[in-house]
C-alpha cells in the first residue's frame, strides 16, 4: 500500500494538523510515513500545505510531484494542485471555499460543505476533521480508531476534552461523502 | 525510550542533543531551524542543561568557544546566513582545537535568498568557509533518523579529534516528520583536564585556549599538527552508503535530501531496466574519493545530483581523475527536483552517450 | 462569488438620504499615492502596515519621494520595499544602520531612514545602531518594537517583557536568566549623537496622529545635520502574542507602556532648531 | 421601522455627514476600525474575500467622517468622504422616493 | 603622475583606489593591511572622497553594501579574520549584484593565527566562503605594481558584471616596497540609474536593492541569471602569465608571492639546465583550467606551490583531469619558502620520476 | 657584559651601615607568585603590564588561582595568558564577553573575568559586551581604555579624545565626523544588569592602590550573583601616544580624565551586599 | 665624603630603613618608578640590559621602603624590604669597619 | 649588479629607515629594488629587520635566505643572521651592542662604535646613518649623493634641517671603516 496525499488550504484551516493526524495514525499502524509541510511567511494569511506519504515499504523520497489524493480547502490551492492529481486519483474539497470547481474528468471529485457543518457543530476548528473523516471513508488507508489514537498524541493533554467532538466530526465527514451536497455557487 | 516517535528533523536533532549529554546549547533564531532552539529552550532546563538564546550567531559561536574551552559538550545551530556569520568563530574553534557540534540547516542563497531548502553551502562546509587551513568533519543526514544519529556521532568525533564537527542538513529534512528511534547512548568519559580551562590547581601547569602563535616557527608546528590530524580524519572517517552499485552501469552521486530523491529516481529507473546505482556520501568531509575511483571503470558515467549550481561535483571529478565522465544535475532557488525529473535527466544523458 | 454583491448596496443607499449628493462630498482621507497598490503580507492588524502607511503619508505630504531612501531590515518588514514606493535597500539582519550611514554620507542632501524590528535593531544589530547614533549620523531610525521576533514566529527579543511567554521563553522571560528588556530609546538617548528620541505607539487614532507628527519632525530635522533621530514605535504582533488585534491594542496600553513609557525622551535644543543647511 | 428612525433623525441633528469606502479585497478583518468608530458605523461581513478574510461593511448613514477608522486601518483600505458643514444640502429627492427606498432597503433585511 | 614611486604594496593599492575614482572606502584596522586605511584616512579627504573607519569588518562590508547600492564606486580591505567576518555581507553583495572591491591581505591562520603572510584563504576566496551559490572575480597580485594595477581592473570588472571583485594579496606583498608607476586612468561612466537607489523620480519605477526572493520560483530565476553571469565571467576573464613554458618539461603553478619565489627558483633551475616553466594564474577565479589542460601532455608533472596546506592544487587537478601527475609543495605558519628550497623540492621530484 | 657588576654593590653596601642586618629586613613588596616568570612584551611603561600585576596580586591574596578563569582579548594584551598564571581563554576580537558568559554559566562557582582594550570592547565588541551586561552575567569586565588601538599601532578608537591625533585621524578626531568618545562606563551603568561600575587609573601609586581595591571588590561581588562588574581603567599607550611613559601619566591627569572622569559610577545597593550564595 | 654624610645622619633620623632589589634584566627603563620615589633613590643606568633598555639603579641608603616604586612598576621588577620600626638595631659593626667601608665604596665611585 | 642585504637590530635603532634610504637611493639611480620589512608586535621593544635587494635586473623573489651583506645592530640579530651571510660576504656591526662577535672566517667582519660616535655628535638617532656610510664605503652600490637625494624623500619636509647632520653621519661612517676601532668588551 502506498498513498501519496497533499492537503492544502489557508493557514489556520488546520491543514498541517490534518496531515499530521493522518501521519500519526499511520505510525499507530506501524506503517512507514513522511509528512512534509510547506513553511515560511507565506503561511501568514496565505496558503499552507503538507505532503503526506503512508506506505508499507520504506519511503525513499519525501518529495512528490503528483498525488494519489488531494484534500483542498481553498481556491488558490485548487488552482495550484488540481492538475497534479494522478489520473484515477481523488480530489476532495471544501465546497464553501471553492468557486471554480475542477473540470477534470479523469479523477473522482467530491466537494462537501465541511465549514458550514462545522459551524453547525459550533466549532469552526473541526472543519479539517470533517474533511479527514470524508477522506478516510473514500480512502480507508488507516482505521478511524488509529486516528483517535493519533489525536491523543497530536492534541496537548489540556485539549483532550475535544476528543469527543473530533470523533463526531470524523463521523460527520464519513456520512457526508455518502450524500455529498453539491453546492450551487 | 527506544520506542519510535514521529518528529520533525529539527526536533529529533534537538532531542538527540539532550540524550547525547550536550551540556550547553547556544543559538539564535532563523528559519528553517528555529525549532532546535525552541525545543531545547523547553526541554534542556528539565535536565539542568544550559540553553541560551544569544544576541546573534556571532555571540552563539563564541559562547560555544567558551563552553568547549572549559571542557563542556556544546553545540549551536543555524541556517546559511547565520553560518556565514560564524566563519571567523569556526576558524578560531578549529585553530584552538575545540570539540563542538555545529548544525547548518541549509537554505537557498546567496544573501537572504529564500528560506526553502538548498545545498548551496557545500563548498563553505567542506573546503573551508573561514580563513586559514582547517577542516571540519561534515556529516550529511538524509533522514530524520540520521538527524538524531549524527548528533551522537558528531559529538563523539568532535571529542575524538578535538575538532569542530558540522552537521550539514537542509530545510526539508529539518522540517519534515518521520519516524525516529533514539537508540540508547552513553556519553563516553573524555579526560579534558590537560587542556580545558577549569581553574588551575597547584598540581598542573595552567591551561589556556588559543589559536594565536605569533612566531611563525611556532605557528608552523601548530599547523603541521593540525594537518596530521586532518590526515588521520581522512584515513578513519570516510563514510558513505552504496545502493545497487554491484551491477550499476550508471551512478548517481548525491548527499542528504538529494540522495533520498535520487533513490526514488533509481527505483523508477530500475523498473524501466536502467541499471543505475547510488553512492551517498554520509561524510562529505572526509570524502569517499577512493571508493568513487574504484567504481569509475565500471560505470559509463557518474551523475552528481545537487540542490545547487554544482559544488560536490568537483569532488567527484577529483575522485575519478578523468577515468569516467562526470555529469551534473542541479536545482536552484529552494526548489526541489522530483524523482521523475532526475530520471528524465538520466535517460537524456544515456541517449547522448549512446549517440556518441 | 457573492462578495461583490455585498458592497453594491452602500453607494445606492446614500442618495436615499434626502439632500445628500455625491459631488458634495470631499475626500478627507485616502491612502497615500506613495504606497504601492498591493496587498501587504502582514497579518491582520499588524502595526507594520500602519507605520508603512504613515511613513508614506509623510513622504507624500513633504513631497520628498524623489529624495528619500529607505533601508529595510530582516524581519517581517523585510518586504517593506514591496509596499513603499520609494528607492530602498534591503540590509542584512541588523545592519541597516551601517547601510544607511553609507547612503546618507554619500548623499547628504537625501532623506535616509532605516526601518527595523527589535530583534534586528536591539539584538544582532545593536552595535551598528549604537555606533551610527554615536557618530551622529543624520538619519532617521524607525524602530518597531513589538517585543518578539515576528518573522521567525515568536521567539524572545531583547525587548520582550519580564515574564512574557515566547517560543524561546516558554515559562515566561526570566529576568534573572535573560536580563531585563532593553529600553532602546532611553539607552541611545544617552549618546551625544542622538538628536531627537521619542517613543510612540499606534494602537488608537490619537496615538496614530502623534506618531505621524513625530515622524514628520524626524524627517524635517534631517536637514539640520545635528545627529540621529530615533523614533521607537511600540508595535504589536497579534499572531505571536496569540491575541486578536484588538486584544493586542489593549495589551499595549495595559502592559507594554509600563516597561516602555510613551513620550519624548530627548528633544532638540532650541538653538539647534534654527534651520541651518550647512553640511557636515 | 427601526431602520428608518435613526436615519431621518440623523439628518436633523448632524451638520456634517461622512461616508467611507472599503477596498474589501484588501481588508483583513482585523476589526481595529470597528472599535475606533464612535458611531458604530462599521461591522464585519459574514462572507470572506478572496484572501479568505471576513471584511468590513459600513453603514454610512451614521458615519460622521471623523477619519478615525482610516487612521487606524493598518492596510489603508478605507477612504473617507465628508460633506462640507457650510454648504446647504439641495433637496434632489425624486418623487417616487418611498418606492425607491423600499425596494432598496428590503434586500438588506 | 607616471613617474615611478617607491611604495609599500598596501600604500600603492590605496593610492590606486584614489586614482581609480573610488568614492568611498570603509575599513577596520588589522595587520598586515592597516596602511590602506591609514593612507586613505590621510589622502581621501583631500579629494573629497569618503573614508570611514567602521566599528568592525561587519559594519565595513555593510557600509560597502549601502554605498554600492546607491551607485558609488566603493571598497573595503582587511586581512583573513576580518574577511571571514564579512562572509555574510559578501554573499549579500553577490546576491544583490552590487559592484564593489574587497581586498584580502592574507595572513596565516586558522583563527587568530599569526600576522605573517599566507595563502590559506584560497578556498574561501574562490569556492565561496559565504553561503549559497555565488562567485567573485579574484585577482592575485604578485608585485606592488599589480597591487595598484588590479585596483583599476577590479573596479572596472565589478562594474562590468555588477559583482563583487576580490583582490587576494598577502602580508608580504602588502608590506614590501617596490617601484610602482600609476598609469593614467579615466574612470568609465557607468549608467547605474536603472538600479541604484538615488531617490525615485516620477519618471521611473522605484529601485530597490535586495538579495531576497522568498518565492522559490523567483529565486530560481535569479539564481539562473547569476549563473549566466558567472559563465560569462569564466569565458571572458581568465587571466594568467606564462614564463618558459615553450620548452618546459616541468611546470610550476603558483600565484601571488609564491609565483615570485618560484620565478627565482625557476631561474636557478634553468641555470642548472632543468627545463621548468611557470604558470601564474592572475585571476584565481575564473581559473585557467583550459590552458593547464593544454600544457598537461607536454610536461612530466606539475608542481603547485602554495603558502598553505594544498588548496589551489585541487584546481590544477580539476584542470588536468588525470592527464599528468600533479604534485604539491607548501609552507605553513606564515613562513616563506626560499627559491633554493623550491628548487630542491623540484629536483627531488625529478629524481623520483626518473626512478619510476 | 658589565650589567651584573652594576647590581653587586647594593647588598654589600647595606651591611656597611652600622646596626643594620639582612635578617632585620622584612620583604614588604614582591611581585605576586601568580605572575609568570617571563618578560612581558609590553612597551616600557605600558599600563597593561601593571594591571596584569594587580589582577594577579588580587588572585594571590584571595587565594583563588584555582577558581579563576580569565578571558584575553585581541589587542596588545592578547598575550595575557603568557603572563597570568591562571587558566585562560583567548577570545576572538571583541567577543570576550560572550566567551566569559558561557564559561561562567557553566561554572557558576568560578571567578570569571574578561580583560579587554577599548577597540576590542567598545568598537567591534560593543554588542557582546552590552548584551552580557544586560543579561547581568556575573563576571568582571576589566576594560583597559587607552583611547587608541595599540596592537595595530595607533588607530582611532571609539574612545579616542576629541581632537586626538591618531594614524586614522591625522588631523585629530573630528567629532562632527566620527562622533564623541564613548563613555563606556556611564553607558553600561544604565543597564539594570550592571552591578558595580567604576572608572580608575594607574598612573601613580595612590591610583594604583585605588584600582587594586576596585578589582578586589569586583572579584568579591561575583559570589553575590547580582550582575556584572565593570572596572574601566584609564590606561596609556606611550608608543602610540608618542610620549614617554612619564608624559603619558601626565596626559592622563590633564586630558583623559576630562573626558573620562574617575570614580565610582554605579555602586551596589546596600541590601545586595549581604553575601547570599544562592545561585541563579 | 658626600657619600658618608647622609648615611650616618640617616641612621640618626630615620626609624624605618628600606631597600629595593631590581631585576635589571626585566627592567624597561620606563622611569615611572623614578618619579614615584619621593626620596630620589632611583636613577637610570648608562648601560643597557640584554633587552636593550637602560635599567634602574637604586641608592638604598635613602630608600624608606615606601613601596611606591614597586606599585607603579608595570613590569613588577622591584622587590622592597623594610626594617621593623620597633626593633632596635644591634650594632655589629666590625673593628676594621673603616677599611671595609673604604674598600667597598671606592668601586662605585 | 645584484646586492642582497639584511639590516637588523632593535626597534628604534632606525633599522627600517636605513634600508629604506638605501632603497630610495637605488631608485634615484634607476636600479631595481625591493625592501621587505619584518613586521608585527615583536617590533615592540624586540628586534626589527629588513631585506633590501638592489639590482640592475628585474627582481624575481623579494624573499632571500642568504645575504651578500648584513648590517647588524644588536646581539639577537647577530645570533640570527650571522650564519646566513654568503661566504665572501660582509658582516658590518655596531660593536657597542655586540658582546659575542662573529667567529666566521669566510666573510669580512667589521665592527664600528657608531652609537658612541652618534652620541658624540649629540644625536643618537643618526647611528643608523653612520652605519650606512660605513656600509657604502665597503660596498659602493650607490653614490652618497643618491643617498642624500633619497634622504630628502625619506625625511618629511619639516625634518629637512636634519639633512646636514645626516650627511656628516654618512661621512663619519665612511671614515670609520678606514680605522675601525675593534672594541675590548
Ligand atoms: C543572520 C541572520 N540571522 C537570523 C535570521 C533570521 N531572522 C529573520 S527575521 C529575524 C528577527 C525578526 O524579528 P524582529 O527584528 O523583531 O522583526 P519582526 O519580525 O518582529 O518585525 C530573524 C532572527 C536571518 N535572516 N539572518
Ligand atoms: C576580526 C579582527 N579584526 C581586527 C583585528 C586586528 N586587531 C588586532 S588588535 C586590534 C585592536 C586593539 O586595540 P585595543 O582593543 O584598544 O587594545 P590595545 O592594543 O590598545 O590594548 C585590532 C583591530 C583582528 N585581530 N581581528
Ligand atoms: S508576525 Fe507579527 S510582526 Fe509579523 S506580520 Fe504578523 S503580526 Fe506583524
Ligand atoms: S482596520 Fe482596515 S483592515 Fe482592519 S478591519 Fe478595518 S478596514 Fe479591514
Ligand atoms: S602599543 Fe601601547 S598598549 Fe600596546 S604595549 Fe605598547 S604601550 Fe602598551
Ligand atoms: S618602573 Fe619598573 S620597569 Fe620602569 S624603570 Fe622602574 S623598575 Fe624599570
Short mmCIF file of N, CA and C in Angstrom, two decimals, chain B residues 176-275:
data_model
loop_
_atom_site.label_atom_id
_atom_site.label_comp_id
_atom_site.label_asym_id
_atom_site.label_seq_id
_atom_site.Cartn_x
_atom_site.Cartn_y
_atom_site.Cartn_z
N UNK B 176 10.62 18.22 7.87
CA UNK B 176 9.71 17.08 7.66
C UNK B 176 9.66 16.18 8.89
N UNK B 177 8.56 15.43 8.96
CA UNK B 177 8.37 14.49 10.05
C UNK B 177 8.52 13.08 9.53
N UNK B 178 9.29 12.29 10.28
CA UNK B 178 9.38 10.86 10.01
C UNK B 178 9.50 10.15 11.35
N UNK B 179 9.44 8.85 11.27
CA UNK B 179 9.68 8.05 12.47
C UNK B 179 11.14 8.22 12.88
N UNK B 180 11.36 8.27 14.18
CA UNK B 180 12.73 8.29 14.66
C UNK B 180 12.81 7.48 15.95
N UNK B 181 13.87 6.73 16.07
CA UNK B 181 14.12 5.95 17.29
C UNK B 181 15.39 6.47 17.93
N UNK B 182 15.33 6.77 19.20
CA UNK B 182 16.52 7.25 19.90
C UNK B 182 17.21 6.07 20.57
N UNK B 183 18.24 5.58 19.90
CA UNK B 183 18.93 4.42 20.41
C UNK B 183 19.66 4.78 21.69
N UNK B 184 19.67 3.83 22.63
CA UNK B 184 20.33 4.12 23.91
C UNK B 184 21.79 4.50 23.68
N UNK B 185 22.25 5.52 24.39
CA UNK B 185 23.60 6.03 24.18
C UNK B 185 24.17 6.43 25.52
N UNK B 186 25.40 6.04 25.76
CA UNK B 186 26.05 6.54 26.97
C UNK B 186 27.23 7.42 26.58
N UNK B 187 27.22 8.61 27.14
CA UNK B 187 28.24 9.61 26.83
C UNK B 187 29.60 9.10 27.31
N UNK B 188 30.56 8.98 26.43
CA UNK B 188 31.87 8.49 26.85
C UNK B 188 32.53 9.49 27.80
N UNK B 189 33.32 8.98 28.72
CA UNK B 189 34.06 9.90 29.60
C UNK B 189 35.34 10.31 28.87
N UNK B 190 35.48 11.60 28.64
CA UNK B 190 36.66 12.10 27.96
C UNK B 190 37.45 12.95 28.95
N UNK B 191 38.73 12.65 29.10
CA UNK B 191 39.54 13.43 30.03
C UNK B 191 40.07 14.68 29.33
N UNK B 192 39.54 15.83 29.71
CA UNK B 192 39.95 17.08 29.07
C UNK B 192 40.83 17.90 30.01
N UNK B 193 41.22 17.28 31.14
CA UNK B 193 41.89 18.06 32.19
C UNK B 193 43.22 18.64 31.70
N UNK B 194 43.78 18.06 30.63
CA UNK B 194 45.09 18.54 30.20
C UNK B 194 45.00 19.84 29.41
N UNK B 195 43.78 20.23 29.02
CA UNK B 195 43.69 21.47 28.24
C UNK B 195 42.50 22.36 28.61
N UNK B 196 41.46 21.79 29.21
CA UNK B 196 40.27 22.60 29.48
C UNK B 196 40.52 23.61 30.60
N UNK B 197 39.94 24.78 30.46
CA UNK B 197 40.15 25.85 31.44
C UNK B 197 39.12 25.75 32.56
N UNK B 198 39.43 24.95 33.54
CA UNK B 198 38.50 24.75 34.67
C UNK B 198 39.05 25.37 35.95
N UNK B 199 40.12 26.10 35.83
CA UNK B 199 40.77 26.67 37.02
C UNK B 199 42.03 25.88 37.31
N UNK B 200 43.14 26.58 37.50
CA UNK B 200 44.45 25.93 37.62
C UNK B 200 44.75 25.47 39.05
N UNK B 201 44.74 24.16 39.28
CA UNK B 201 45.18 23.68 40.59
C UNK B 201 46.70 23.75 40.68
N UNK B 202 47.22 23.69 41.92
CA UNK B 202 48.68 23.74 42.09
C UNK B 202 49.34 22.60 41.31
N UNK B 203 48.57 21.52 41.15
CA UNK B 203 49.16 20.27 40.64
C UNK B 203 49.45 20.27 39.15
N UNK B 204 48.98 21.25 38.43
CA UNK B 204 49.29 21.23 36.99
C UNK B 204 49.63 22.63 36.49
N UNK B 205 50.28 22.67 35.33
CA UNK B 205 50.52 23.95 34.66
C UNK B 205 49.19 24.57 34.28
N UNK B 206 49.17 25.86 34.04
CA UNK B 206 47.93 26.50 33.62
C UNK B 206 47.54 26.00 32.24
N UNK B 207 46.23 25.91 32.00
CA UNK B 207 45.72 25.60 30.67
C UNK B 207 45.29 26.88 29.99
N UNK B 208 45.61 27.02 28.75
CA UNK B 208 45.00 28.13 28.03
C UNK B 208 44.60 27.73 26.62
N UNK B 209 43.51 28.32 26.19
CA UNK B 209 42.92 28.04 24.89
C UNK B 209 43.31 29.19 23.97
N UNK B 210 43.96 28.88 22.87
CA UNK B 210 44.31 29.95 21.95
C UNK B 210 44.52 29.41 20.54
N UNK B 211 44.35 30.27 19.58
CA UNK B 211 44.66 29.92 18.19
C UNK B 211 45.79 30.83 17.68
N UNK B 212 46.38 31.56 18.63
CA UNK B 212 47.42 32.53 18.27
C UNK B 212 48.81 31.94 18.45
N UNK B 213 49.62 32.03 17.42
CA UNK B 213 51.02 31.63 17.51
C UNK B 213 51.81 32.66 16.73
N UNK B 214 52.18 33.73 17.41
CA UNK B 214 52.70 34.89 16.69
C UNK B 214 54.02 34.58 16.00
N UNK B 215 54.85 33.72 16.62
CA UNK B 215 56.08 33.31 15.94
C UNK B 215 55.74 32.33 14.85
N UNK B 216 56.06 32.66 13.61
CA UNK B 216 55.72 31.76 12.51
C UNK B 216 56.28 30.36 12.71
N UNK B 217 57.46 30.27 13.34
CA UNK B 217 58.02 28.93 13.57
C UNK B 217 57.07 28.11 14.43
N UNK B 218 56.50 28.75 15.45
CA UNK B 218 55.57 28.02 16.32
C UNK B 218 54.25 27.77 15.60
N UNK B 219 53.86 28.75 14.79
CA UNK B 219 52.61 28.59 14.04
C UNK B 219 52.73 27.38 13.12
N UNK B 220 53.89 27.27 12.48
CA UNK B 220 54.07 26.15 11.55
C UNK B 220 53.92 24.82 12.27
N UNK B 221 54.55 24.73 13.43
CA UNK B 221 54.44 23.50 14.22
C UNK B 221 52.97 23.19 14.48
N UNK B 222 52.25 24.21 14.87
CA UNK B 222 50.82 24.03 15.15
C UNK B 222 50.08 23.59 13.89
N UNK B 223 50.34 24.27 12.78
CA UNK B 223 49.68 23.92 11.52
C UNK B 223 49.95 22.47 11.14
N UNK B 224 51.21 22.07 11.28
CA UNK B 224 51.57 20.71 10.89
C UNK B 224 50.87 19.69 11.78
N UNK B 225 50.73 20.05 13.05
CA UNK B 225 50.00 19.19 13.97
C UNK B 225 48.55 19.04 13.49
N UNK B 226 47.96 20.16 13.12
CA UNK B 226 46.57 20.11 12.63
C UNK B 226 46.49 19.25 11.37
N UNK B 227 47.45 19.45 10.47
CA UNK B 227 47.41 18.69 9.21
C UNK B 227 47.48 17.19 9.49
N UNK B 228 48.32 16.81 10.45
CA UNK B 228 48.40 15.41 10.85
C UNK B 228 47.02 14.90 11.23
N UNK B 229 46.34 15.71 12.02
CA UNK B 229 45.01 15.34 12.49
C UNK B 229 44.05 15.16 11.32
N UNK B 230 44.08 16.10 10.39
CA UNK B 230 43.15 16.04 9.25
C UNK B 230 43.47 14.81 8.40
N UNK B 231 44.75 14.48 8.34
CA UNK B 231 45.14 13.29 7.58
C UNK B 231 44.52 12.06 8.24
N UNK B 232 44.63 12.02 9.55
CA UNK B 232 44.06 10.90 10.31
C UNK B 232 42.55 10.82 10.04
N UNK B 233 41.92 11.97 10.04
CA UNK B 233 40.47 12.00 9.79
C UNK B 233 40.16 11.46 8.41
N UNK B 234 40.98 11.85 7.44
CA UNK B 234 40.74 11.35 6.08
C UNK B 234 40.91 9.83 6.03
N UNK B 235 41.82 9.33 6.85
CA UNK B 235 42.02 7.88 6.87
C UNK B 235 40.87 7.15 7.55
N UNK B 236 40.40 7.70 8.66
CA UNK B 236 39.46 6.94 9.51
C UNK B 236 37.99 7.20 9.30
N UNK B 237 37.64 8.39 8.83
CA UNK B 237 36.24 8.79 8.98
C UNK B 237 35.44 8.89 7.68
N UNK B 238 35.97 8.32 6.62
CA UNK B 238 35.19 8.30 5.37
C UNK B 238 33.95 7.43 5.59
N UNK B 239 32.79 7.99 5.29
CA UNK B 239 31.53 7.25 5.47
C UNK B 239 30.66 7.44 4.25
N UNK B 240 30.10 6.36 3.73
CA UNK B 240 29.19 6.50 2.60
C UNK B 240 28.25 5.31 2.55
N UNK B 241 27.18 5.46 1.77
CA UNK B 241 26.21 4.37 1.58
C UNK B 241 26.13 4.06 0.09
N UNK B 242 26.09 2.77 -0.23
CA UNK B 242 26.00 2.34 -1.63
C UNK B 242 24.72 1.56 -1.84
N UNK B 243 23.99 1.87 -2.89
CA UNK B 243 22.81 1.08 -3.24
C UNK B 243 22.88 0.70 -4.71
N UNK B 244 22.68 -0.58 -4.98
CA UNK B 244 22.63 -1.08 -6.36
C UNK B 244 23.89 -0.74 -7.16
N UNK B 245 25.04 -0.73 -6.52
CA UNK B 245 26.24 -0.40 -7.30
C UNK B 245 26.82 -1.66 -7.96
N UNK B 246 26.47 -2.79 -7.40
CA UNK B 246 27.07 -4.05 -7.88
C UNK B 246 27.01 -4.14 -9.40
N UNK B 247 25.82 -3.93 -9.96
CA UNK B 247 25.66 -4.13 -11.41
C UNK B 247 25.45 -2.80 -12.12
N UNK B 248 25.77 -1.71 -11.42
CA UNK B 248 25.42 -0.39 -11.95
C UNK B 248 26.23 -0.05 -13.20
N UNK B 249 25.52 0.45 -14.20
CA UNK B 249 26.19 0.97 -15.41
C UNK B 249 26.28 2.49 -15.35
N UNK B 250 25.43 3.04 -14.50
CA UNK B 250 25.44 4.49 -14.27
C UNK B 250 25.40 4.70 -12.77
N UNK B 251 25.93 5.85 -12.32
CA UNK B 251 25.95 6.07 -10.88
C UNK B 251 25.46 7.46 -10.51
N UNK B 252 24.43 7.49 -9.67
CA UNK B 252 24.06 8.75 -9.03
C UNK B 252 25.02 8.99 -7.87
N UNK B 253 25.52 10.21 -7.73
CA UNK B 253 26.23 10.59 -6.52
C UNK B 253 25.45 11.76 -5.93
N UNK B 254 24.99 11.60 -4.70
CA UNK B 254 24.16 12.63 -4.07
C UNK B 254 24.21 12.46 -2.56
N UNK B 255 24.05 13.58 -1.85
CA UNK B 255 24.05 13.52 -0.38
C UNK B 255 22.77 14.13 0.16
N UNK B 256 22.46 13.82 1.40
CA UNK B 256 21.31 14.41 2.07
C UNK B 256 20.02 14.19 1.32
N UNK B 257 19.18 15.21 1.33
CA UNK B 257 17.86 15.12 0.71
C UNK B 257 17.96 14.66 -0.75
N UNK B 258 18.93 15.19 -1.46
CA UNK B 258 19.08 14.82 -2.88
C UNK B 258 19.22 13.31 -3.02
N UNK B 259 19.94 12.70 -2.10
CA UNK B 259 20.14 11.25 -2.17
C UNK B 259 18.80 10.53 -2.02
N UNK B 260 17.96 11.06 -1.13
CA UNK B 260 16.63 10.45 -0.94
C UNK B 260 15.86 10.47 -2.24
N UNK B 261 15.90 11.63 -2.91
CA UNK B 261 15.11 11.78 -4.13
C UNK B 261 15.72 10.91 -5.24
N UNK B 262 17.05 10.86 -5.27
CA UNK B 262 17.72 10.01 -6.27
C UNK B 262 17.33 8.54 -6.07
N UNK B 263 17.16 8.16 -4.81
CA UNK B 263 16.82 6.77 -4.52
C UNK B 263 15.51 6.41 -5.21
N UNK B 264 14.54 7.31 -5.09
CA UNK B 264 13.25 7.09 -5.74
C UNK B 264 13.46 7.05 -7.26
N UNK B 265 14.24 8.00 -7.74
CA UNK B 265 14.52 8.03 -9.18
C UNK B 265 15.15 6.72 -9.62
N UNK B 266 16.04 6.21 -8.77
CA UNK B 266 16.71 4.95 -9.08
C UNK B 266 15.69 3.82 -9.16
N UNK B 267 14.77 3.78 -8.20
CA UNK B 267 13.73 2.74 -8.22
C UNK B 267 12.96 2.82 -9.53
N UNK B 268 12.54 4.02 -9.89
CA UNK B 268 11.79 4.20 -11.14
C UNK B 268 12.62 3.72 -12.32
N UNK B 269 13.90 4.07 -12.33
CA UNK B 269 14.78 3.70 -13.43
C UNK B 269 14.91 2.19 -13.52
N UNK B 270 15.14 1.58 -12.38
CA UNK B 270 15.32 0.12 -12.36
C UNK B 270 14.06 -0.58 -12.87
N UNK B 271 12.88 -0.01 -12.51
CA UNK B 271 11.63 -0.57 -13.04
C UNK B 271 11.70 -0.59 -14.56
N UNK B 272 12.33 0.44 -15.13
CA UNK B 272 12.46 0.52 -16.58
C UNK B 272 13.67 -0.27 -17.07
N UNK B 273 14.37 -0.95 -16.16
CA UNK B 273 15.50 -1.78 -16.57
C UNK B 273 16.80 -1.01 -16.73
N UNK B 274 16.81 0.24 -16.29
CA UNK B 274 18.06 1.02 -16.36
C UNK B 274 18.90 0.70 -15.14
N UNK B 275 20.11 0.21 -15.36
CA UNK B 275 20.94 -0.25 -14.24
C UNK B 275 21.71 0.93 -13.66
#
